[in-house]
PDB file of C-alpha atoms (C1' of nucleotides) in Angstrom:
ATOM      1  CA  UNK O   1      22.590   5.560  -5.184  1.00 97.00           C
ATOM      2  CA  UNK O   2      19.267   6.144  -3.600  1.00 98.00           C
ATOM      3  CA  UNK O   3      16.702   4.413  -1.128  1.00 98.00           C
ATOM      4  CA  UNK O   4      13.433   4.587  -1.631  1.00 98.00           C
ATOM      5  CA  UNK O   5      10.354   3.177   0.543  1.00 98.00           C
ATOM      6  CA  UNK O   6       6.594   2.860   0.654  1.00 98.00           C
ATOM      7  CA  UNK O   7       4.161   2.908   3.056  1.00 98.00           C
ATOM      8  CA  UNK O   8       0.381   2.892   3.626  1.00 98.00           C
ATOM      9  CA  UNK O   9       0.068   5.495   6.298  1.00 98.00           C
ATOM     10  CA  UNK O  10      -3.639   5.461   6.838  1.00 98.00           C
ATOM     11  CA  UNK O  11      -4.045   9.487   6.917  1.00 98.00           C
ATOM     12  CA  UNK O  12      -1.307  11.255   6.546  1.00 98.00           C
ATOM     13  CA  UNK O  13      -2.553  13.887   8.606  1.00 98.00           C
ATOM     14  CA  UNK O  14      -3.337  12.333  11.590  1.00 98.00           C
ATOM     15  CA  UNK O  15       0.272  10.697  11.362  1.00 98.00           C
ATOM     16  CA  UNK O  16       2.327  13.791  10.077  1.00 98.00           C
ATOM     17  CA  UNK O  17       4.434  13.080  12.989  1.00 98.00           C
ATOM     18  CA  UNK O  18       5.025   9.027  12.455  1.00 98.00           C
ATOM     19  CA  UNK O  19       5.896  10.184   8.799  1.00 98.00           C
ATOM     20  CA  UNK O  20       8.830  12.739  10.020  1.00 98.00           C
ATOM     21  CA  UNK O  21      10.037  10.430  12.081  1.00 98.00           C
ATOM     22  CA  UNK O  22      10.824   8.472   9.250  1.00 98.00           C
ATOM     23  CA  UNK O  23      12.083  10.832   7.327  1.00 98.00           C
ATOM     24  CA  UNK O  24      14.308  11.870  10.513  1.00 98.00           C
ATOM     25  CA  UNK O  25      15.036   8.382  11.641  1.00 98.00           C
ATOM     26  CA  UNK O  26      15.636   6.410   8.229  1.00 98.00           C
ATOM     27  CA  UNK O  27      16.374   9.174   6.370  1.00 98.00           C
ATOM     28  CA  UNK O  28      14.892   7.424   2.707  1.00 98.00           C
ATOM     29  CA  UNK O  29      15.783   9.677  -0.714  1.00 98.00           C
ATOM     30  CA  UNK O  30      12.295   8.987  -1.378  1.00 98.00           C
ATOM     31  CA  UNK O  31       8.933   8.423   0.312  1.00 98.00           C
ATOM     32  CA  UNK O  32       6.078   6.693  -1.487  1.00 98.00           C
ATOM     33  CA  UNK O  33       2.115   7.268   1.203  1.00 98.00           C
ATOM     34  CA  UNK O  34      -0.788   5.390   0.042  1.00 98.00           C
ATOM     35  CA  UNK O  35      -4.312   6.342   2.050  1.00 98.00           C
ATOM     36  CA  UNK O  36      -3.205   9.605   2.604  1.00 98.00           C
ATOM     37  CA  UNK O  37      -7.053  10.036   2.892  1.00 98.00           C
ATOM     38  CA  UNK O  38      -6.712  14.192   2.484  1.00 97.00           C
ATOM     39  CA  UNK O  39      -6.991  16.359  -0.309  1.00 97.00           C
ATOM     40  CA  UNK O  40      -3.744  17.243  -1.489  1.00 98.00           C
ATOM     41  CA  UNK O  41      -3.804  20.745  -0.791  1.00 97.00           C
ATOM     42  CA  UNK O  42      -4.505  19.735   3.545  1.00 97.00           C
ATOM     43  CA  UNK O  43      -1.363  17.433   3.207  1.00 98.00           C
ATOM     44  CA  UNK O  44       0.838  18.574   5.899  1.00 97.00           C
ATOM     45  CA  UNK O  45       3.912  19.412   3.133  1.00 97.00           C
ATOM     46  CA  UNK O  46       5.400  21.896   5.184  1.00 97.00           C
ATOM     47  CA  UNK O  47       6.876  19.857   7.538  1.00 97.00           C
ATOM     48  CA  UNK O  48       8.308  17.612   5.160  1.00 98.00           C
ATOM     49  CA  UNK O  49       9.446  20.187   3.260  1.00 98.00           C
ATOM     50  CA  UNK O  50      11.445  21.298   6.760  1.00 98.00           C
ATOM     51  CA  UNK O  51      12.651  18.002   6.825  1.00 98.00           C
ATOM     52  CA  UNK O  52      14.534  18.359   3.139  1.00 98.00           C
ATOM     53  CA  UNK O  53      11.886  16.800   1.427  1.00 98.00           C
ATOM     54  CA  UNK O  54      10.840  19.244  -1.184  1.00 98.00           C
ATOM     55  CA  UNK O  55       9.660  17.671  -3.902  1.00 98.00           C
ATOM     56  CA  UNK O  56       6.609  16.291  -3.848  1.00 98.00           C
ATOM     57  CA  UNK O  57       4.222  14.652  -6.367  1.00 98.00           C
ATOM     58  CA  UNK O  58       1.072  13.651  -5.017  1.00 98.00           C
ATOM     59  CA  UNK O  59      -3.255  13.239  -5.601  1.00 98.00           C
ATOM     60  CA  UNK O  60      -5.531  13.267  -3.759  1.00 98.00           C
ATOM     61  CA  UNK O  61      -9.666  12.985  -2.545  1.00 97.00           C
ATOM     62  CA  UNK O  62     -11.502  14.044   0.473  1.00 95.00           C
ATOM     63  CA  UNK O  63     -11.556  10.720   2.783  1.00 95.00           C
ATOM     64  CA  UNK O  64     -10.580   8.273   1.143  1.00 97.00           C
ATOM     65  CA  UNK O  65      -7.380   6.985  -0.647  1.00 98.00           C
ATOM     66  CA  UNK O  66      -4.876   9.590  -1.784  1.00 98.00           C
ATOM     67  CA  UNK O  67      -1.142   8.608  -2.783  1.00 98.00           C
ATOM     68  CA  UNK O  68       2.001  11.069  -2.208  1.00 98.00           C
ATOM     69  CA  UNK O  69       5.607  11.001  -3.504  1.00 98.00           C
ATOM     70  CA  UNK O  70       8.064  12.874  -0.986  1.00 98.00           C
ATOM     71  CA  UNK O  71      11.330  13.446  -1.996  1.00 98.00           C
ATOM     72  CA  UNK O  72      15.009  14.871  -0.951  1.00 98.00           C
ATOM     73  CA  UNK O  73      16.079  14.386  -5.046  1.00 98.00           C
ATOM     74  CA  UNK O  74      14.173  16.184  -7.868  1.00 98.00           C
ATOM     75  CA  UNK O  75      11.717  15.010  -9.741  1.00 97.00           C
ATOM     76  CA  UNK O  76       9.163  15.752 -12.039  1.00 98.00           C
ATOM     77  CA  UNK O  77       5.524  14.811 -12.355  1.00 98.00           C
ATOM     78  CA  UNK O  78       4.661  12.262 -14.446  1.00 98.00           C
ATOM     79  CA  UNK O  79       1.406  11.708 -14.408  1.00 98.00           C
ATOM     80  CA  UNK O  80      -1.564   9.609 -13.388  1.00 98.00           C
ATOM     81  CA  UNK O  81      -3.918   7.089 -14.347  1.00 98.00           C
ATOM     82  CA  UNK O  82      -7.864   5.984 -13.107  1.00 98.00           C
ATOM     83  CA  UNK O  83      -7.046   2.380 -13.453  1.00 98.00           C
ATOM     84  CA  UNK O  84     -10.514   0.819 -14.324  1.00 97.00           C
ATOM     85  CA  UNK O  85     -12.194   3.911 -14.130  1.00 97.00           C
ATOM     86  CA  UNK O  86     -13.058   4.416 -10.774  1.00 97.00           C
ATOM     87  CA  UNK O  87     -12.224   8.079  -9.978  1.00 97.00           C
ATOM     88  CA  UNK O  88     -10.223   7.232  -6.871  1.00 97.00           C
ATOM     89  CA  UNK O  89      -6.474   9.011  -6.363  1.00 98.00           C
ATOM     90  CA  UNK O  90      -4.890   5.528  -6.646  1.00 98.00           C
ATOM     91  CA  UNK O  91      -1.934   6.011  -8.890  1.00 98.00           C
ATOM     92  CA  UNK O  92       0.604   8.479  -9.260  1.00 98.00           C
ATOM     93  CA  UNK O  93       4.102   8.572 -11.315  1.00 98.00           C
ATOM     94  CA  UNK O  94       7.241  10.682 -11.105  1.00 98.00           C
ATOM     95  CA  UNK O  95       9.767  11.027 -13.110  1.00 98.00           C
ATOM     96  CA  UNK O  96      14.023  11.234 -11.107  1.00 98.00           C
ATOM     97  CA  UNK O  97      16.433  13.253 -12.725  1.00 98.00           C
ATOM     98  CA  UNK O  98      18.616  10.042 -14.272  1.00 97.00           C
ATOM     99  CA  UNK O  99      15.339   8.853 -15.924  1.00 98.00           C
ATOM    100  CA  UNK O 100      13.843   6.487 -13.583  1.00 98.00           C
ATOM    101  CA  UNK O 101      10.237   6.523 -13.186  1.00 98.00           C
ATOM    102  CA  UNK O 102       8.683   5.223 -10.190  1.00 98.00           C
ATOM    103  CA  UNK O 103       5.039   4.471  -9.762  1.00 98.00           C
ATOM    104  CA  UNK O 104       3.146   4.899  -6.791  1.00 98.00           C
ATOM    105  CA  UNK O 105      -0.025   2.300  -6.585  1.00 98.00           C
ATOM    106  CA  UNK O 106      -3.190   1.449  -3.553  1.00 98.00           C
ATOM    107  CA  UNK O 107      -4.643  -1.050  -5.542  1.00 98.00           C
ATOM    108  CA  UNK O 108      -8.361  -1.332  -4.186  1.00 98.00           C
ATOM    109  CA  UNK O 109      -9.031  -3.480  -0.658  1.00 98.00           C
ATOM    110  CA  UNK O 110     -11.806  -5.473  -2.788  1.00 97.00           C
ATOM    111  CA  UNK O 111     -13.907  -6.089  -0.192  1.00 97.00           C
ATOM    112  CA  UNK O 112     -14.742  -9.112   2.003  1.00 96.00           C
ATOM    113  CA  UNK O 113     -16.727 -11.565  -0.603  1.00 97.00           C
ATOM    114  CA  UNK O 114     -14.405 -13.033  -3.459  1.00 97.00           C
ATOM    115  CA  UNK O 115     -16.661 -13.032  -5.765  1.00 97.00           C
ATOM    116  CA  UNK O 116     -17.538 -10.385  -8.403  1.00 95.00           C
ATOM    117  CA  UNK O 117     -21.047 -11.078  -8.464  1.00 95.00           C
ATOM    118  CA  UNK O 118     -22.011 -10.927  -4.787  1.00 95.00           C
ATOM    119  CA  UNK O 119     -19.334  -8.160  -4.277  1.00 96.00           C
ATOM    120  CA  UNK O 120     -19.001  -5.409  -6.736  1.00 96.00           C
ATOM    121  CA  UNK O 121     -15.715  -4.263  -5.375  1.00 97.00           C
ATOM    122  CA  UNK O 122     -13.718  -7.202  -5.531  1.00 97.00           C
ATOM    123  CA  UNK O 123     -14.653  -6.856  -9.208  1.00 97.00           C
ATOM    124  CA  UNK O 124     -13.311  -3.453  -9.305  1.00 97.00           C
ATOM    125  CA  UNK O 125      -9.864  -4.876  -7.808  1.00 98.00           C
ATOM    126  CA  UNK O 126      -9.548  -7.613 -10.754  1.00 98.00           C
ATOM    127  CA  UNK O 127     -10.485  -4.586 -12.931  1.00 98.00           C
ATOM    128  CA  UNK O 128      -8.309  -2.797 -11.701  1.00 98.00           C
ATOM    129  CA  UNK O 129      -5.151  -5.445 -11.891  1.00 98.00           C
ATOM    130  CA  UNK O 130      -6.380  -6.243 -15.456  1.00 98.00           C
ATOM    131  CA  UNK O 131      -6.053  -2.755 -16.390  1.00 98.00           C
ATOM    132  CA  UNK O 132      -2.165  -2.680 -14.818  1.00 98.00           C
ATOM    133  CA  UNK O 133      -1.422  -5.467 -17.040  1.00 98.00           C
ATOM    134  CA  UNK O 134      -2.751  -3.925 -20.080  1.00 98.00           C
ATOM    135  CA  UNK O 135      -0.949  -0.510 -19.556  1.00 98.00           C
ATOM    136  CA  UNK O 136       2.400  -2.466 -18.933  1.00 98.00           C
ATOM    137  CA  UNK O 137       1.737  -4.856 -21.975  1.00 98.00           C
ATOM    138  CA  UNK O 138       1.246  -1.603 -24.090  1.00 98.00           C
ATOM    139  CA  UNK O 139       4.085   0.795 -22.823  1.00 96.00           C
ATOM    140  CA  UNK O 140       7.084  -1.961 -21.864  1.00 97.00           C
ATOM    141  CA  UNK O 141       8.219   0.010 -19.225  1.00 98.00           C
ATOM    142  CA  UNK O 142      12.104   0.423 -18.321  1.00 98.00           C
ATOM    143  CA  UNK O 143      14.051   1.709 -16.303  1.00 98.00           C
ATOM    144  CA  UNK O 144      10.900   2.225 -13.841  1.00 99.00           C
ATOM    145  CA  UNK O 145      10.270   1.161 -10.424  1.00 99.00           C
ATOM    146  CA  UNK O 146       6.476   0.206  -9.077  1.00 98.00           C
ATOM    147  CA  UNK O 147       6.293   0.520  -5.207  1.00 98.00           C
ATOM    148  CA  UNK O 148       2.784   0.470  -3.073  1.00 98.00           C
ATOM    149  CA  UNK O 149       0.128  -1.438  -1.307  1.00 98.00           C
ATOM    150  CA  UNK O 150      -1.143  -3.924  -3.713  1.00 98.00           C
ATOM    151  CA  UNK O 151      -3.386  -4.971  -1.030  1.00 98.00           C
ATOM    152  CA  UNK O 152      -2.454  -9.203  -2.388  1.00 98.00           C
ATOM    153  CA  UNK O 153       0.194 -11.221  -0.716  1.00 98.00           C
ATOM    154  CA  UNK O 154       1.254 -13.403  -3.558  1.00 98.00           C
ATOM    155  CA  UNK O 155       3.017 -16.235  -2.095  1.00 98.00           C
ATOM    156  CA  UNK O 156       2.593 -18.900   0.150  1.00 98.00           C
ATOM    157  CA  UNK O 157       4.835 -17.077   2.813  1.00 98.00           C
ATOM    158  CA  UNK O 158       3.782 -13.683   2.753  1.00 98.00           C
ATOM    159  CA  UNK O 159       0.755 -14.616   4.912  1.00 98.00           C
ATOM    160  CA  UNK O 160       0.595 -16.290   7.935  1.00 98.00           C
ATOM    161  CA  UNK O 161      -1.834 -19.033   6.742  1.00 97.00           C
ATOM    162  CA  UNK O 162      -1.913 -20.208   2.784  1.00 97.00           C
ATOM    163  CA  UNK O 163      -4.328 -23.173   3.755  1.00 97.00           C
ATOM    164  CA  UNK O 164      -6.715 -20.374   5.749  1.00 96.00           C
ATOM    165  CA  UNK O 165      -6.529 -17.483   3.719  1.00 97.00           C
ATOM    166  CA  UNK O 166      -6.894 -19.271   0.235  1.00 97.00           C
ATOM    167  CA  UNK O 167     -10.696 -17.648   0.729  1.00 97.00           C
ATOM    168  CA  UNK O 168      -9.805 -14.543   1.784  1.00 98.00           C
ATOM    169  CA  UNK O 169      -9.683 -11.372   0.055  1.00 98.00           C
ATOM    170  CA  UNK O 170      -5.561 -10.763  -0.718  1.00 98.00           C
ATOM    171  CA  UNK O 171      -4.632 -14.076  -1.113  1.00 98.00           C
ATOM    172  CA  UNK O 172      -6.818 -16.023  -3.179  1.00 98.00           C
ATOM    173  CA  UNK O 173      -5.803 -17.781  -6.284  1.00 98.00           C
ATOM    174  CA  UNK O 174      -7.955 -15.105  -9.001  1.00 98.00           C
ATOM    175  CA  UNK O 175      -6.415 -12.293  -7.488  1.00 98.00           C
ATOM    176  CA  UNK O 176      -2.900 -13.656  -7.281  1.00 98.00           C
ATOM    177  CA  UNK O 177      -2.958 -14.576 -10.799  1.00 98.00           C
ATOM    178  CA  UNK O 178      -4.210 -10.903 -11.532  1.00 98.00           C
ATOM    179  CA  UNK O 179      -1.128  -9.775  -9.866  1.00 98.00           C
ATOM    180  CA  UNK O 180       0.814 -12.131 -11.507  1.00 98.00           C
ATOM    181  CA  UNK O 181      -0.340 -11.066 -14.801  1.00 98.00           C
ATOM    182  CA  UNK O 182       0.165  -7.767 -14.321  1.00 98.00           C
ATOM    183  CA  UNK O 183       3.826  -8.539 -13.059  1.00 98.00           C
ATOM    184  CA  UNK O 184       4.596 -10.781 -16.103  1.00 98.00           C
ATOM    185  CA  UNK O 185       3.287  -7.942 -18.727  1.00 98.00           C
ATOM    186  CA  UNK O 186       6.249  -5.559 -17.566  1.00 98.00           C
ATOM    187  CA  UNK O 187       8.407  -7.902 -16.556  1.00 98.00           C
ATOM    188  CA  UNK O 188       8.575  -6.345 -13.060  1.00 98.00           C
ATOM    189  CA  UNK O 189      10.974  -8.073 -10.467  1.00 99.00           C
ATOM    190  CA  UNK O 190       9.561  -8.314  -6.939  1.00 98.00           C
ATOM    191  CA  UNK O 191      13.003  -6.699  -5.230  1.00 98.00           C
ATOM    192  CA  UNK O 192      11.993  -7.870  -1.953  1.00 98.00           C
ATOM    193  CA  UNK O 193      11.833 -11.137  -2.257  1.00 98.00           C
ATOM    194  CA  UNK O 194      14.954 -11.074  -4.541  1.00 98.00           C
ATOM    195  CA  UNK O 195      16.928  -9.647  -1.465  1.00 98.00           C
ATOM    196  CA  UNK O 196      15.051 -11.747   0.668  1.00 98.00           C
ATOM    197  CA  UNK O 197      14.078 -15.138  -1.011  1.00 98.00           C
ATOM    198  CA  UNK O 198      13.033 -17.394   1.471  1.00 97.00           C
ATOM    199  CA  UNK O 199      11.232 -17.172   4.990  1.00 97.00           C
ATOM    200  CA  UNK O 200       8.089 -15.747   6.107  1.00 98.00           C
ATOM    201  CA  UNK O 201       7.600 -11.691   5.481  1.00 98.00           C
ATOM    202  CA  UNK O 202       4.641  -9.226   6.531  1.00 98.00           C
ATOM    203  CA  UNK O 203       4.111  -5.774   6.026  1.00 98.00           C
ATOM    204  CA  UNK O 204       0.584  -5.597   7.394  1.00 98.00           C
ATOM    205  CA  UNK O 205      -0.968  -6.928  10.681  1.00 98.00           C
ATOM    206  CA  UNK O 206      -4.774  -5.803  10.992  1.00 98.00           C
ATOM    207  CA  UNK O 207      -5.720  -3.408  13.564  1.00 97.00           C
ATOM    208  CA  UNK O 208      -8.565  -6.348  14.923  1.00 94.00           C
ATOM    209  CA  UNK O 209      -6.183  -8.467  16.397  1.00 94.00           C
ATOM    210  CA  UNK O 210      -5.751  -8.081  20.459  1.00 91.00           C
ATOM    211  CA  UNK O 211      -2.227  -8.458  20.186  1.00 95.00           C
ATOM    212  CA  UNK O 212      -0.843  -8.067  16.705  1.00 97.00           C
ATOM    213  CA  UNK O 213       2.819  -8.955  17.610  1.00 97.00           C
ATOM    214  CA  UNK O 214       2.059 -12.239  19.991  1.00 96.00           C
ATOM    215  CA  UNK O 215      -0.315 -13.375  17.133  1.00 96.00           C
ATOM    216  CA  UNK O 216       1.566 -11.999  14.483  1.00 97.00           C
ATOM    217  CA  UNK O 217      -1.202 -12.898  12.189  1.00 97.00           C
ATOM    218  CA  UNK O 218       0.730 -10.638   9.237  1.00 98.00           C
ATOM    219  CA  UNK O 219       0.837 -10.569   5.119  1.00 98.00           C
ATOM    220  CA  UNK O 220       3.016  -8.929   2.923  1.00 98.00           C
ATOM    221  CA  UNK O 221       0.715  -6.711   0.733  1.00 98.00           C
ATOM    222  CA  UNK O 222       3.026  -4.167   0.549  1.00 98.00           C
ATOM    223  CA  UNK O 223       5.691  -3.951  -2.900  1.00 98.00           C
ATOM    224  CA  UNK O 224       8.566  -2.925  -4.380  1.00 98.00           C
ATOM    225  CA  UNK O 225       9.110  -3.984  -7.901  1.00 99.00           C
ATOM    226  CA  UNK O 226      11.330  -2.890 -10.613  1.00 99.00           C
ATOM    227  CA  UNK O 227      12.217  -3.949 -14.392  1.00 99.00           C
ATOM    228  CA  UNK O 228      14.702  -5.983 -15.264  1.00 98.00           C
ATOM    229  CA  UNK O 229      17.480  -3.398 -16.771  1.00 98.00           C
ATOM    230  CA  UNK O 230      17.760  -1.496 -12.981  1.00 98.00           C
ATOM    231  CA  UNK O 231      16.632  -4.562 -11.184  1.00 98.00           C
ATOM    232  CA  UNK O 232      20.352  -5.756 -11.003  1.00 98.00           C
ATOM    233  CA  UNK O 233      21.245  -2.636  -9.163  1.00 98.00           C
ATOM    234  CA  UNK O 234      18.565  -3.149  -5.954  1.00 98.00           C
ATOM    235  CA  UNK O 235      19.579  -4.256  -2.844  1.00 98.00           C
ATOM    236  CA  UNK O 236      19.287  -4.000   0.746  1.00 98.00           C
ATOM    237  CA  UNK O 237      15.112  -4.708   1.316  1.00 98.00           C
ATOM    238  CA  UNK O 238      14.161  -4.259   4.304  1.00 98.00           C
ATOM    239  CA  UNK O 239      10.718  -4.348   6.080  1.00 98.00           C
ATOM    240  CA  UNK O 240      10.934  -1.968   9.416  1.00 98.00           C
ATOM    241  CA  UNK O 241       8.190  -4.380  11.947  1.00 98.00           C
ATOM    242  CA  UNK O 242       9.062  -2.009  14.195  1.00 98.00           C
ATOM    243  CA  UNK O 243       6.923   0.773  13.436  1.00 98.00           C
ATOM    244  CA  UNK O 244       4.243  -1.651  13.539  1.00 98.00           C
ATOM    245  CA  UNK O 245       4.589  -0.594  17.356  1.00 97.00           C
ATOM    246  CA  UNK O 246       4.983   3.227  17.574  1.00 97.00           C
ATOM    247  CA  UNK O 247       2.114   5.017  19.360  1.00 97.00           C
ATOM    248  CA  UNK O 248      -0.749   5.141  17.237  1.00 97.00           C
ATOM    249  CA  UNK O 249       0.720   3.327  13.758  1.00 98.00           C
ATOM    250  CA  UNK O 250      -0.925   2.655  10.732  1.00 98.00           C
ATOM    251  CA  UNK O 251      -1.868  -1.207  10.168  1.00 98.00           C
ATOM    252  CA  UNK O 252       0.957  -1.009   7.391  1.00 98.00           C
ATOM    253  CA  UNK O 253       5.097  -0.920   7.818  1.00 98.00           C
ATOM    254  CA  UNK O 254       7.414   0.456   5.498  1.00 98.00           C
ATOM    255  CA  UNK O 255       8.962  -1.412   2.940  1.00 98.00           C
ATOM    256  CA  UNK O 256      12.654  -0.185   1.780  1.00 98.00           C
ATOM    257  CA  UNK O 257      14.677  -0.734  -1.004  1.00 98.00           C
ATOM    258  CA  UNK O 258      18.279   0.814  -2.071  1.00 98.00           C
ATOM    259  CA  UNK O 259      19.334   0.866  -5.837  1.00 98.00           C
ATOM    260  CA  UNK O 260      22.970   1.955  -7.090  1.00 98.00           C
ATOM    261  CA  UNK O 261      21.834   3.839  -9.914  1.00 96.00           C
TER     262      UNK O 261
ATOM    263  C1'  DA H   1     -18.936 -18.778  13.211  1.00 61.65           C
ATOM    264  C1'  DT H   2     -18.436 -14.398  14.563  1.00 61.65           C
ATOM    265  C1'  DG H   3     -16.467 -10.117  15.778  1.00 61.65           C
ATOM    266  C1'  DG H   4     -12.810  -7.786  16.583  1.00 61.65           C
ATOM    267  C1'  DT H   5     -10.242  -1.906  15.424  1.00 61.65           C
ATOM    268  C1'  DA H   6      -9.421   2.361  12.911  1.00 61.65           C
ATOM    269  C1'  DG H   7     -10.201   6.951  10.025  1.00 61.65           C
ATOM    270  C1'  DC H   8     -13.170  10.338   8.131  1.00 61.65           C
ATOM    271  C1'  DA H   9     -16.908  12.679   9.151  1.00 61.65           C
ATOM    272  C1'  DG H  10     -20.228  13.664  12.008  1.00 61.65           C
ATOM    273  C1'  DG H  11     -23.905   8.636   9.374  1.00 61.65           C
ATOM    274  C1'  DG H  12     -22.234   4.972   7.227  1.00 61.65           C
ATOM    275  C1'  DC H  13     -18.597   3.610   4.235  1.00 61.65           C
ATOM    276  C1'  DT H  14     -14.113   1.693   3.647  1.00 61.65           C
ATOM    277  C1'  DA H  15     -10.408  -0.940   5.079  1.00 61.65           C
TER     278       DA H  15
END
DNA sequence: ATGGTAGCAGGGCTA
């Protein structure tokens, strides 16, 4: 049995310590960063390795972007891959011991225009998804598990307004049916919402707000997915709020998952 | 309708 989590810290330097506290408080097998924003030789691995975590699989650019795998089990890299070709550190795979693979995505922001010709980044983010779905369609993954900010909240209650947000970049219809595609070509199960089906669920509240928790103007762009043959064995999602309220957080909470495998 | 905050880098870009 292990539990694994992800979370966009939004520089993982300037937040080494919210990350071991984590690690120290929660105590997750495995630790998936997006927007590490560092270079993967400046990540601060020392202190994770201190903290038992000493296997880490990460990449990385200067500024901007960056994911990271931290782990207390082995594992081995697995590779990575410049979804539609943008030469951003936004995907990362490892490879456990008992021969699950788990993916580590930031799936581009996309921009505030939802349209590809006014806005060639939100263009890049359909790229992007379109790519996912053809690399799933191709390898039929198993036994894997995809975890990250997918910067889309797919449903009508992972935001805090469908009617309001149907024009706004992470919830409108194109890009949901992106994700969806992508989901549907490896038959990925969204393990959060099969622990928690029903009810409203965030795991990002934007820094802009004056009071994020009284307005609680959240969505849940934050995943943990896994294929059907190990999907059975997930359990126990959990989205910690709380740390949306430690001193100095990132915008984005950690999302948790625990598999008997 | 607009602007609001944050990080990196040390000006604007990205989110």
């Amino acid at each position: 049995m292990f539990t694994i989590a992800t979370w966009n810290i939004n520089s993982v330097r300037l937040r080494e310590g919210l990350v071991a506290r984590l690690l120290r408080e929660e105590s997750p097998d495995i630790l998936c960063l997006q927007e590490c924003k560092s270079p993967v030789e400046k990540i601060p691995m020392q202190a994770f390795r201190e903290l038992g975590y000493t296997h880490i699989v990460a990449r990385g650019q200067k500024g901007y972007n960056g994911v990271a795998i931290l782990s207390r089990l082995p594992l081995e890299d697995a590779g990575d891959r410049d979804y539609a070709g943008l030469g951003h550190a936004r995907h990362v795979a490892a490879r456990l011991e008992n021969g699950v693979t788990i993916h580590n995505f930031y799936v581009p922001a996309g921009g505030d225009i939802p349209d590809r010709e006014q806005n060639i980044k939100f263009g890049q983010k359909l790229d992007f998804l379109t790519e996912m779905r053809d690399a799933f369609h191709a390898d039929n993954p198993e036994k894997s598990i995809l975890v990250g900010d997918l910067n889309i909240a797919p449903r009508e209650d992972d935001v805090w307004s469908h009617k309001q947000l149907l024009k706004i970049v992470s919830h409108t219809p194109i890009e949901v049916e992106h994700l969806g595609a992508a989901q549907d070509a490896g038959k990925w199960v969204d393990i959060t919402r099969k622990d928690i089906p029903e009810g409203l669920l965030y795991s990002w509240w934007s820094y802009r707000a004056r009071d994020w928790d009284a307005a609680d103007k959240g969505r849940r762009l934050d995943h943990v997915w896994a294929t059907p043959d190990i999907a059975n064995a997930a359990h126990g999602s959990r989205i910690l709020r709380p740390v949306r309220g430690w001193e100095k957080p990132s915008d984005h909470v950690p999302v948790f998952a625990t598999f008997d495998l």
